[in-house]
Coordinates of C-alpha atoms in Angstrom, one line a residue:
X1 CA -85.6 -66.5 128.7
X2 CA -82.5 -64.3 129.0
X3 CA -82.1 -60.8 127.9
X4 CA -80.6 -61.4 124.6
X5 CA -83.1 -64.1 123.9
X6 CA -85.8 -61.6 124.8
X7 CA -84.8 -59.1 122.7
X8 CA -84.8 -61.3 119.7
X9 CA -88.2 -62.0 120.8
X10 CA -89.2 -58.6 120.3
X11 CA -87.7 -58.0 117.0
X12 CA -89.0 -60.7 115.7
X13 CA -92.7 -60.1 117.1
X14 CA -95.3 -59.5 114.5
X15 CA -97.4 -56.6 116.4
X16 CA -94.0 -54.4 116.1
X17 CA -94.5 -54.1 112.3
X18 CA -97.4 -52.3 111.0
X19 CA -99.2 -53.1 107.8
X20 CA -99.3 -56.1 105.6
X21 CA -95.8 -57.9 104.6
X22 CA -94.3 -56.4 101.4
X23 CA -93.5 -58.6 98.5
X24 CA -90.1 -59.5 97.4
X25 CA -87.5 -57.0 96.3
X26 CA -86.6 -55.4 93.7
X27 CA -89.4 -56.3 91.2
X28 CA -90.9 -53.9 88.3
X29 CA -94.2 -52.5 89.2
X30 CA -97.2 -53.5 87.3
X31 CA -99.4 -49.9 88.1
X32 CA -97.0 -47.7 85.5
X33 CA -98.4 -47.6 82.2
X34 CA -100.3 -44.1 83.0
X35 CA -98.4 -41.5 83.7
X36 CA -97.4 -41.3 87.5
X37 CA -97.7 -37.8 89.3
X38 CA -94.1 -38.5 91.3
X39 CA -91.1 -40.7 90.4
X40 CA -87.9 -41.2 92.7
X41 CA -85.6 -42.8 90.7
X42 CA -82.8 -44.6 91.7
X43 CA -82.8 -44.3 95.5
X44 CA -82.0 -47.2 98.3
X45 CA -85.3 -47.7 99.8
X46 CA -85.6 -48.7 103.4
X47 CA -89.2 -49.8 103.8
X48 CA -89.9 -49.4 107.4
X49 CA -90.4 -52.9 108.4
X50 CA -86.4 -53.0 109.5
X51 CA -85.6 -55.6 106.5
X52 CA -82.3 -54.9 104.6
X53 CA -82.2 -51.7 102.4
X54 CA -82.8 -52.4 98.4
X55 CA -82.4 -50.4 95.3
X56 CA -85.7 -49.4 93.7
X57 CA -87.3 -46.6 92.3
X58 CA -90.9 -45.4 93.7
X59 CA -93.8 -44.3 91.8
X60 CA -96.9 -42.3 93.4
X61 CA -100.0 -41.8 92.2
X62 CA -103.5 -40.3 93.7
X63 CA -101.8 -39.8 96.8
X64 CA -100.7 -43.7 97.1
X65 CA -97.3 -45.5 96.4
X66 CA -98.4 -47.4 93.4
X67 CA -94.8 -48.6 92.2
X68 CA -91.5 -50.0 93.9
X69 CA -89.1 -51.6 91.6
X70 CA -86.9 -51.1 88.6
X71 CA -89.3 -48.9 86.4
X72 CA -87.2 -47.7 83.7
X73 CA -90.0 -46.9 81.2
X74 CA -92.3 -44.8 83.9
X75 CA -93.1 -41.2 83.1
X76 CA -94.2 -38.7 85.5
X77 CA -95.4 -35.1 86.3
X78 CA -92.5 -34.6 88.7
X79 CA -89.3 -36.9 88.7
X80 CA -86.5 -36.6 91.4
X81 CA -83.6 -38.1 90.6
X82 CA -82.4 -39.4 94.4
X83 CA -79.5 -41.3 93.7
X84 CA -77.3 -41.4 97.1
X85 CA -80.2 -40.9 99.0
X86 CA -82.5 -43.1 101.3
X87 CA -86.1 -43.5 100.5
X88 CA -88.0 -44.1 103.6
X89 CA -91.6 -44.0 105.0
X90 CA -92.3 -40.3 106.3
X91 CA -91.9 -40.5 110.3
X92 CA -94.6 -40.8 112.4
X93 CA -94.1 -38.5 115.1
X94 CA -96.1 -40.5 117.9
X95 CA -95.8 -38.3 120.8
X96 CA -96.2 -34.6 119.5
X97 CA -97.8 -31.5 121.0
X98 CA -98.8 -29.8 118.0
X99 CA -102.4 -29.8 119.4
X100 CA -103.2 -26.0 119.0
X101 CA -99.9 -24.8 117.3
X102 CA -101.1 -25.3 113.7
X103 CA -104.0 -22.4 114.5
X104 CA -101.2 -20.1 115.2
X105 CA -98.6 -21.0 112.2
X106 CA -100.1 -23.8 109.5
X107 CA -96.4 -22.7 108.3
X108 CA -94.9 -24.1 111.1
X109 CA -92.2 -26.4 109.6
X110 CA -89.8 -27.4 111.9
X111 CA -91.3 -31.0 111.8
X112 CA -91.7 -31.7 108.3
X113 CA -88.2 -30.7 107.9
X114 CA -87.3 -33.4 109.8
X115 CA -89.5 -35.8 107.4
X116 CA -92.0 -36.1 109.8
X117 CA -95.2 -36.8 107.8
X118 CA -97.7 -37.3 110.9
X119 CA -98.1 -36.3 114.4
X120 CA -99.7 -37.5 117.2
X121 CA -101.0 -35.3 120.0
X122 CA -103.2 -35.4 122.9
X123 CA -100.4 -36.3 124.8
X124 CA -99.5 -36.7 128.5
X125 CA -103.2 -36.6 129.7
X126 CA -104.1 -33.2 127.8
X127 CA -106.2 -32.9 124.3
X128 CA -107.6 -29.9 122.8
X129 CA -111.1 -31.9 123.4
X130 CA -113.5 -32.4 125.5
X131 CA -113.9 -29.0 126.6
X132 CA -115.8 -27.3 129.3
X133 CA -117.4 -24.1 128.7
X134 CA -115.0 -22.2 131.2
X135 CA -111.6 -23.8 129.9
X136 CA -113.2 -23.0 126.4
X137 CA -113.3 -19.4 127.0
X138 CA -109.8 -19.3 128.8
X139 CA -108.2 -20.9 126.1
X140 CA -110.1 -18.2 123.7
X141 CA -108.9 -15.5 125.8
X142 CA -105.2 -16.9 125.9
X143 CA -104.8 -17.1 122.5
X144 CA -106.4 -14.0 121.4
X145 CA -104.2 -12.0 123.9
X146 CA -100.8 -13.9 123.1
X147 CA -101.2 -14.8 119.2
X148 CA -104.3 -12.6 118.3
X149 CA -106.0 -15.9 116.8
X150 CA -109.2 -16.8 117.7
X151 CA -109.8 -20.4 118.2
X152 CA -113.2 -21.6 119.5
X153 CA -114.5 -25.4 119.0
X154 CA -116.6 -27.4 121.2
X155 CA -117.0 -30.5 119.3
X156 CA -114.5 -33.3 117.5
X157 CA -116.5 -32.5 114.5
X158 CA -116.1 -28.8 114.5
X159 CA -112.4 -29.1 115.5
X160 CA -111.5 -31.5 113.1
X161 CA -112.9 -29.7 110.3
X162 CA -110.9 -26.3 111.8
X163 CA -107.8 -28.1 111.2
X164 CA -108.2 -29.0 107.6
X165 CA -109.6 -25.4 106.8
X166 CA -106.4 -24.0 109.0
X167 CA -104.2 -25.9 106.5
X168 CA -102.1 -29.2 107.5
X169 CA -98.5 -29.7 106.4
X170 CA -98.4 -33.0 108.0
X171 CA -101.1 -35.3 109.0
X172 CA -102.8 -35.0 112.1
X173 CA -103.8 -37.9 114.7
X174 CA -105.0 -37.1 118.3
X175 CA -105.4 -38.9 121.6
X176 CA -108.1 -38.1 124.0
X177 CA -106.5 -36.9 127.2
X178 CA -107.7 -38.6 130.5
X179 CA -106.3 -35.3 132.7
X180 CA -108.6 -33.0 130.2
X181 CA -111.3 -35.4 130.6
X182 CA -111.5 -35.6 134.7
X183 CA -111.3 -31.5 134.5
X184 CA -114.3 -31.3 132.5
X185 CA -116.0 -33.4 134.8
X186 CA -114.2 -32.4 138.3
X187 CA -112.1 -29.3 137.3
X188 CA -108.9 -28.9 139.5
X189 CA -110.0 -30.9 142.5
X190 CA -108.3 -33.6 144.2
X191 CA -111.1 -36.1 144.8
X192 CA -112.1 -39.4 143.4
X193 CA -115.5 -39.3 141.0
X194 CA -118.5 -40.8 142.1
X195 CA -120.5 -43.2 139.8
X196 CA -122.0 -40.6 138.2
X197 CA -119.4 -38.5 137.4
X198 CA -117.4 -41.7 136.1
X199 CA -120.2 -42.5 133.8
X200 CA -120.1 -39.2 132.5
X201 CA -116.4 -39.4 131.8
X202 CA -116.3 -42.6 130.4
X203 CA -118.9 -41.3 127.7
X204 CA -116.5 -38.5 126.9
X205 CA -114.1 -41.2 126.0
X206 CA -116.8 -43.1 124.1
X207 CA -117.2 -39.9 122.0
X208 CA -113.6 -39.1 121.2
X209 CA -113.2 -42.9 120.5
X210 CA -116.0 -42.6 117.8
X211 CA -114.8 -39.2 116.4
X212 CA -111.3 -41.4 115.9
X213 CA -108.9 -40.9 118.9
X214 CA -106.0 -43.1 118.5
X215 CA -105.8 -44.3 122.2
X216 CA -106.0 -42.4 125.6
X217 CA -103.0 -40.7 127.6
X218 CA -102.4 -39.8 131.0
X219 CA -100.0 -37.1 132.2
X220 CA -99.7 -38.5 136.3
X221 CA -97.4 -35.7 137.0
X222 CA -99.9 -33.0 136.3
X223 CA -102.8 -31.8 137.8
X224 CA -105.7 -32.5 137.8
X225 CA -104.5 -36.0 136.1
X226 CA -102.1 -36.6 139.3
X227 CA -105.2 -36.6 141.3
X228 CA -106.3 -40.1 139.2
X229 CA -106.4 -43.4 141.2
X230 CA -105.7 -46.5 139.1
X231 CA -109.5 -47.6 139.2
X232 CA -110.3 -44.3 137.4
X233 CA -107.5 -44.5 134.7
X234 CA -108.4 -48.1 134.1
X235 CA -112.0 -47.2 133.6
X236 CA -111.1 -44.5 130.8
X237 CA -108.8 -46.7 129.2
X238 CA -111.4 -49.7 129.0
X239 CA -113.3 -47.7 126.1
X240 CA -110.4 -48.7 123.8
X241 CA -110.3 -52.4 124.9
X242 CA -111.0 -53.9 121.4
X243 CA -109.1 -51.8 119.2
X244 CA -105.5 -52.8 119.7
X245 CA -105.1 -49.0 120.2
X246 CA -102.8 -47.8 123.5
X247 CA -103.2 -46.4 127.1
X248 CA -100.3 -43.9 126.5
X249 CA -98.9 -42.4 130.2
X250 CA -96.3 -40.0 131.5
X251 CA -95.6 -41.9 134.4
X252 CA -96.7 -40.8 137.7
X253 CA -92.9 -40.4 138.7
X254 CA -89.5 -40.2 136.6
X255 CA -87.3 -40.5 139.0
X256 CA -87.0 -42.0 142.6
X257 CA -90.0 -43.5 142.2
X258 CA -89.9 -44.5 138.4
X259 CA -90.0 -48.3 138.9
X260 CA -93.2 -48.0 140.8
X261 CA -94.6 -45.7 138.3
X262 CA -93.9 -48.0 135.4
X263 CA -95.6 -51.0 137.3
X264 CA -98.7 -48.9 138.1
X265 CA -99.2 -48.0 134.3
X266 CA -98.3 -51.6 133.1
X267 CA -101.1 -52.7 135.7
X268 CA -103.4 -50.2 134.5
X269 CA -103.2 -51.1 130.8
X270 CA -103.5 -54.8 131.5
X271 CA -106.4 -54.4 133.7
X272 CA -108.0 -52.5 130.9
X273 CA -107.1 -54.7 128.3
X274 CA -105.4 -52.5 126.3
X275 CA -102.0 -51.8 124.7
X276 CA -99.4 -49.8 126.7
X277 CA -97.1 -46.9 125.8
X278 CA -94.6 -45.6 128.2
X279 CA -94.3 -42.2 127.1
X280 CA -91.0 -40.5 126.6
X281 CA -89.3 -43.0 129.1
X282 CA -87.0 -41.9 131.4
X283 CA -84.8 -42.1 134.8
X284 CA -84.2 -38.5 135.7
X285 CA -81.7 -37.9 138.1
X286 CA -78.0 -39.1 138.6
X287 CA -78.9 -41.3 141.5
X288 CA -81.7 -43.0 139.3
X289 CA -79.9 -43.6 136.2
X290 CA -79.1 -47.4 136.9
X291 CA -82.7 -48.3 137.1
X292 CA -83.2 -47.6 133.3
X293 CA -81.8 -51.3 132.6
X294 CA -84.5 -52.5 135.0
X295 CA -87.2 -50.2 133.2
X296 CA -86.2 -52.0 130.1
X297 CA -86.7 -55.5 131.5
X298 CA -89.9 -54.7 132.9
X299 CA -91.2 -53.6 129.4
X300 CA -89.9 -56.6 127.9
X301 CA -91.6 -59.0 130.1
X302 CA -94.7 -57.2 129.6
X303 CA -94.4 -57.5 125.9
X304 CA -94.0 -61.2 126.5
X305 CA -97.0 -61.9 128.6
X306 CA -99.3 -59.0 127.7
X307 CA -100.4 -56.6 127.2
X308 CA -98.4 -55.4 124.2
X309 CA -96.0 -53.0 125.5
X310 CA -93.8 -50.1 123.8
X311 CA -92.3 -46.9 124.5
X312 CA -91.3 -44.0 123.1
X313 CA -88.1 -41.3 123.7
X314 CA -86.4 -38.4 122.0
X315 CA -82.8 -38.5 121.4
X316 CA -81.4 -36.1 124.3
X317 CA -80.5 -36.0 127.9
X318 CA -82.9 -33.3 129.1
X319 CA -86.6 -32.7 128.8
X320 CA -88.6 -30.0 128.5
X321 CA -92.1 -29.2 130.5
X322 CA -94.0 -26.4 132.8
X323 CA -91.7 -24.5 135.7
X324 CA -94.7 -25.5 137.9
X325 CA -94.0 -29.0 137.4
X326 CA -91.4 -28.0 139.9
X327 CA -94.0 -27.6 142.6
X328 CA -95.8 -30.5 144.5
X329 CA -99.3 -31.7 143.3
X330 CA -101.1 -30.7 146.4
X331 CA -99.8 -27.0 145.7
X332 CA -102.1 -26.9 142.4
X333 CA -105.4 -27.9 143.5
X334 CA -108.2 -25.8 142.0
X335 CA -106.0 -24.5 139.4
X336 CA -103.6 -21.6 138.6
X337 CA -105.1 -18.9 140.6
X338 CA -105.1 -21.0 143.5
X339 CA -101.8 -22.3 143.1
X340 CA -100.4 -18.8 142.4
X341 CA -102.0 -17.8 145.3
X342 CA -100.1 -20.4 147.5
X343 CA -96.9 -19.6 146.2
X344 CA -97.1 -16.0 147.9
X345 CA -98.5 -17.3 151.1
X346 CA -96.0 -17.2 153.3
X347 CA -97.1 -20.0 155.8
X348 CA -96.9 -22.3 152.7
X349 CA -93.4 -20.8 152.0
X350 CA -91.2 -23.4 154.0
X351 CA -92.9 -26.8 153.0
X352 CA -93.1 -25.4 149.2
X353 CA -89.5 -24.7 149.2
X354 CA -88.6 -28.1 150.8
X355 CA -90.2 -30.1 148.2
X356 CA -88.6 -28.1 144.9
X357 CA -85.3 -28.1 146.7
X358 CA -85.5 -31.7 147.2
X359 CA -86.3 -31.9 143.3
X360 CA -83.4 -29.8 142.5
X361 CA -81.1 -31.8 144.7
X362 CA -82.3 -35.0 142.4
X363 CA -81.3 -33.0 139.5
X364 CA -78.3 -32.0 140.8
X365 CA -78.4 -27.8 141.4
X366 CA -80.1 -25.0 140.2
X367 CA -78.6 -24.6 136.5
X368 CA -79.9 -28.4 135.9
X369 CA -82.8 -25.7 134.8
X370 CA -83.1 -23.6 131.5
X371 CA -85.7 -21.1 131.1
X372 CA -87.2 -21.7 127.9
X373 CA -90.1 -19.0 127.6
X374 CA -91.7 -16.7 129.7
X375 CA -95.2 -14.7 129.2
X376 CA -97.3 -12.1 131.0
X377 CA -95.2 -9.8 133.3
X378 CA -92.1 -12.1 133.8
X379 CA -88.2 -10.6 133.0
X380 CA -87.7 -11.9 129.3
X381 CA -83.9 -11.8 130.1
X382 CA -84.2 -15.0 132.0
X383 CA -85.2 -16.8 128.6
X384 CA -82.4 -19.0 127.6
X385 CA -80.5 -18.6 130.8
X386 CA -79.8 -21.5 133.6
X387 CA -82.1 -20.7 136.6
X388 CA -79.3 -20.8 139.1
X389 CA -76.9 -18.5 137.5
X390 CA -79.5 -16.1 136.1
X391 CA -80.6 -15.8 139.7
X392 CA -77.2 -14.9 141.3
X393 CA -76.3 -12.7 138.4
X394 CA -79.7 -10.6 138.9
X395 CA -79.5 -11.0 142.9
X396 CA -82.3 -13.4 143.4
X397 CA -82.6 -16.2 145.3
X398 CA -83.1 -19.3 143.1
X399 CA -86.0 -20.4 144.6
X400 CA -87.6 -17.1 145.1
X401 CA -86.8 -16.6 141.3
X402 CA -88.9 -19.6 140.3
X403 CA -91.7 -18.6 142.4
X404 CA -91.7 -14.9 140.7
X405 CA -91.2 -16.2 137.0
X406 CA -94.6 -18.3 137.8
X407 CA -96.2 -15.7 139.5
X408 CA -95.5 -12.8 136.8
X409 CA -96.2 -15.5 134.1
X410 CA -99.4 -16.4 135.3
X411 CA -98.0 -20.1 135.5
X412 CA -96.8 -19.7 131.7
X413 CA -93.5 -20.4 132.2
X414 CA -91.7 -23.3 130.3
X415 CA -88.0 -25.1 131.1
X416 CA -85.7 -27.4 129.9
X417 CA -84.5 -29.8 132.9
X418 CA -80.9 -31.6 132.1
X419 CA -81.2 -34.6 134.2
X420 CA -80.8 -37.8 132.1
X421 CA -77.8 -39.9 131.1
X422 CA -76.3 -40.2 127.7
X423 CA -75.6 -43.6 128.3
X424 CA -79.3 -44.5 129.1
X425 CA -80.3 -42.2 125.8
X426 CA -78.4 -44.0 123.6
X427 CA -80.1 -47.8 125.4
X428 CA -83.2 -46.3 125.2
X429 CA -83.1 -44.8 121.1
X430 CA -81.6 -48.6 120.5
X431 CA -84.1 -50.5 122.1
X432 CA -86.5 -52.5 119.6
X433 CA -89.3 -51.4 122.1
X434 CA -88.6 -47.9 121.8
X435 CA -89.9 -45.6 118.8
X436 CA -88.9 -42.2 118.5
X437 CA -90.7 -38.9 119.3
X438 CA -89.7 -35.1 119.6
X439 CA -92.4 -34.5 122.3
X440 CA -92.4 -31.4 121.0
X441 CA -94.8 -28.9 119.1
X442 CA -94.0 -27.7 115.5
X443 CA -92.3 -24.4 115.4
X444 CA -90.8 -21.9 112.9
X445 CA -87.7 -19.8 112.9
X446 CA -89.6 -16.9 112.1
X447 CA -92.8 -15.8 113.4
X448 CA -94.8 -16.6 116.4
X449 CA -93.5 -19.9 116.9
X450 CA -89.7 -18.5 117.0
X451 CA -90.2 -17.1 120.5
X452 CA -88.2 -18.3 123.0
X453 CA -85.4 -20.9 123.4
X454 CA -87.4 -24.4 123.2
X455 CA -85.9 -27.5 123.5
X456 CA -84.3 -28.5 120.4
X457 CA -86.0 -31.6 119.7
X458 CA -88.6 -29.3 118.0
X459 CA -86.2 -29.0 114.9
X460 CA -84.0 -31.9 115.5
X461 CA -85.1 -35.5 117.0
X462 CA -85.2 -37.4 114.2
X463 CA -81.9 -36.4 112.2
X464 CA -80.3 -36.6 115.5
X465 CA -80.9 -40.3 115.4
X466 CA -79.9 -40.5 111.7
X467 CA -76.6 -38.7 112.5
X468 CA -75.5 -39.1 115.7
X469 CA -76.7 -42.8 116.7
X470 CA -76.7 -44.2 113.7
X471 CA -73.7 -43.0 111.5
X472 CA -71.5 -41.7 114.3
X473 CA -71.9 -44.0 117.0
X474 CA -73.7 -47.4 115.3
X475 CA -75.5 -47.8 118.0
X476 CA -78.0 -49.0 115.7
X477 CA -78.8 -50.1 111.8
X478 CA -79.9 -47.7 109.5
X479 CA -83.3 -49.7 109.1
X480 CA -83.6 -50.3 112.5
X481 CA -83.7 -46.4 112.9
X482 CA -86.2 -46.1 110.3
X483 CA -88.2 -49.0 111.7
X484 CA -88.7 -47.3 114.8
X485 CA -89.7 -43.8 113.5
X486 CA -92.3 -45.1 110.9
X487 CA -93.8 -49.0 111.2
X488 CA -93.4 -49.1 114.9
X489 CA -95.1 -45.8 115.7
X490 CA -97.7 -46.2 112.9
X491 CA -98.9 -49.7 114.6
X492 CA -98.9 -47.9 118.3
X493 CA -101.9 -45.7 116.8
X494 CA -103.5 -48.4 114.1
X495 CA -102.3 -46.2 111.1
X496 CA -101.8 -49.5 109.1
X497 CA -102.2 -47.5 105.9
X498 CA -98.6 -45.8 106.7
X499 CA -95.5 -46.4 108.2
X500 CA -93.8 -48.6 105.2
X501 CA -93.1 -48.0 101.4
X502 CA -95.3 -50.6 99.8
X503 CA -97.6 -50.7 96.7
X504 CA -100.6 -49.4 97.9
X505 CA -100.0 -47.6 101.0
X506 CA -100.4 -44.0 101.4
X507 CA -97.6 -41.7 99.9
X508 CA -95.7 -40.5 102.9
X509 CA -92.0 -40.2 102.1
X510 CA -88.8 -38.5 103.3
X511 CA -85.8 -38.6 100.8
X512 CA -82.0 -38.0 103.4
X513 CA -78.6 -38.6 102.6
X514 CA -77.5 -40.9 104.7
X515 CA -73.9 -39.5 104.9
X516 CA -75.1 -36.4 105.8
X517 CA -78.5 -36.0 107.4
X518 CA -78.1 -34.3 111.0
X519 CA -79.6 -32.1 113.5
X520 CA -77.9 -28.6 114.0
X521 CA -80.3 -27.3 116.7
X522 CA -78.9 -26.6 119.9
X523 CA -79.8 -25.8 123.5
X524 CA -78.1 -22.5 123.3
X525 CA -79.6 -21.5 119.9
X526 CA -82.6 -24.1 118.6
X527 CA -84.6 -22.3 115.9
X528 CA -82.4 -24.3 113.6
X529 CA -83.1 -26.9 110.8
X530 CA -81.6 -30.0 110.3
X531 CA -79.3 -30.8 106.8
X532 CA -79.6 -33.7 104.5
X533 CA -83.1 -34.2 104.2
X534 CA -83.7 -32.5 100.7
X535 CA -87.8 -34.3 99.9
X536 CA -90.5 -34.9 102.3
X537 CA -93.6 -36.2 100.2
X538 CA -97.0 -35.7 102.4
X539 CA -100.0 -37.9 100.5
X540 CA -98.5 -37.9 97.4
X541 CA -97.3 -34.5 97.4
X542 CA -94.0 -32.8 98.2
X543 CA -94.1 -30.1 101.0
X544 CA -90.5 -30.0 101.1
X545 CA -88.5 -30.3 97.8
X546 CA -84.6 -29.4 97.6
X547 CA -84.6 -28.5 101.5
X548 CA -87.5 -25.9 101.4
X549 CA -91.1 -25.9 101.8
X550 CA -93.3 -25.7 98.7
X551 CA -96.1 -24.1 100.1
X552 CA -98.5 -27.2 100.0
X553 CA -100.8 -28.5 102.5
X554 CA -101.6 -31.5 102.2
X555 CA -102.1 -33.3 105.6
X556 CA -105.0 -34.9 106.5
X557 CA -106.7 -36.3 109.7
X558 CA -105.1 -39.7 110.3
X559 CA -107.6 -41.7 112.2
X560 CA -106.6 -45.3 113.3
X561 CA -107.9 -48.5 111.1
X562 CA -108.8 -50.2 114.3
X563 CA -111.3 -47.5 115.4

């Protein structure tokens, strides 16, 4: 099968569309005799399935969509004229990082202002739970000292109850991180688990599944997850084999060995009998840009023969992670304290420098690295600066500057890495197997989550697709873009109740201006909200009205129907 026909096959695949088929449109709703809670009148419905947009009113009652069609006689407690706007399912951020940010600032609104109504965390092998006593105490200490908040829970029920008590702007779903599971049982040791230890790890995954986890993730560039071999990963993914949920993997390498890393991850999913999700798929470094097409071909072939295979990607040419990611995994064995000691060990300096500078050469130069945040005693004038330029202007060697920032911050320094191509970004954004994600935690333009110079994707990922790639570049249709933000990601995590505008579905809805929706956040000035998204509804309640927060917190814990 050639590439063109293969793509047609993938577009038509039933597993790409979440939820049941929607009836023929437009039609008069049958559930409008009683007053509605909310009526969106006169909009153009893009229902999330990928089908052509249609004119219809949308009625909401009791947190559900109860009518979609021509509703001239319907009455409602709240009626919004949305003429000239698109009415779409709320966006599902299938790869997010607001794992604990809700406790720092429940009103962090950079996601809901984009139209995100459900976020899936527990990504890259790292989840809030399970947790060991030592991990629990370290987390308590860090959040108390940095944010002045108390975070202390040891079990899933306790954690999920704390989330709802804190208040949720959007729905919250989580995967279980295989790296976190490994750390609970093995700590930061670089070795394989024995039979008893592996059994303990499997039980932790099974407990997470029973609590409603939406799949299992790995982050194989991060320790201790990087120490896991394929057999371990298969064992930890297998508890989800009968759920339809995914093994979502931040690949072991996203640069020179990315093709081999993708093959490894697909093989893990196939052996485990689970679906596969490639996290934030990329080919990093100019010399690796030509590999992007082959990565997509691999996923297309996998999707045809099994297991179900998809990926997610944010619409930017830069990534964001910890500064420590520039350093090799062997330097991080036994945790942060040992890592920082090795950074200051003269006998290791030459080997560490060589490993880091090889990665920098692949990226281009030291100015491909932008400092996003630092903690502790690290110099704050580095925040927002390109590392190479900052080092030179302050009289530092770039490598030595990186070490200084890590040591002074206690390995709590984050970066933005500029290393991908625009052509590949467009290709990933438009591909039918790819869901749009933010790969970010929720932020806010004021308060503790306004600190630093984070990646602008926290504020702009979804409107950037609508503005740049749909309207300006016509890389994909509006209907296809909405599908990739709604029913496709909802299907990945088993949320059949969300992701489409249809009668009986949860009333998660975004209203946006197709001619005006766009991102305004930049790498230099990231704390800027998007434009052209006036209304956002979560479980039937407006959380954004006329572009401003309403003060409502109607989000819920979202668990997969498959679990």
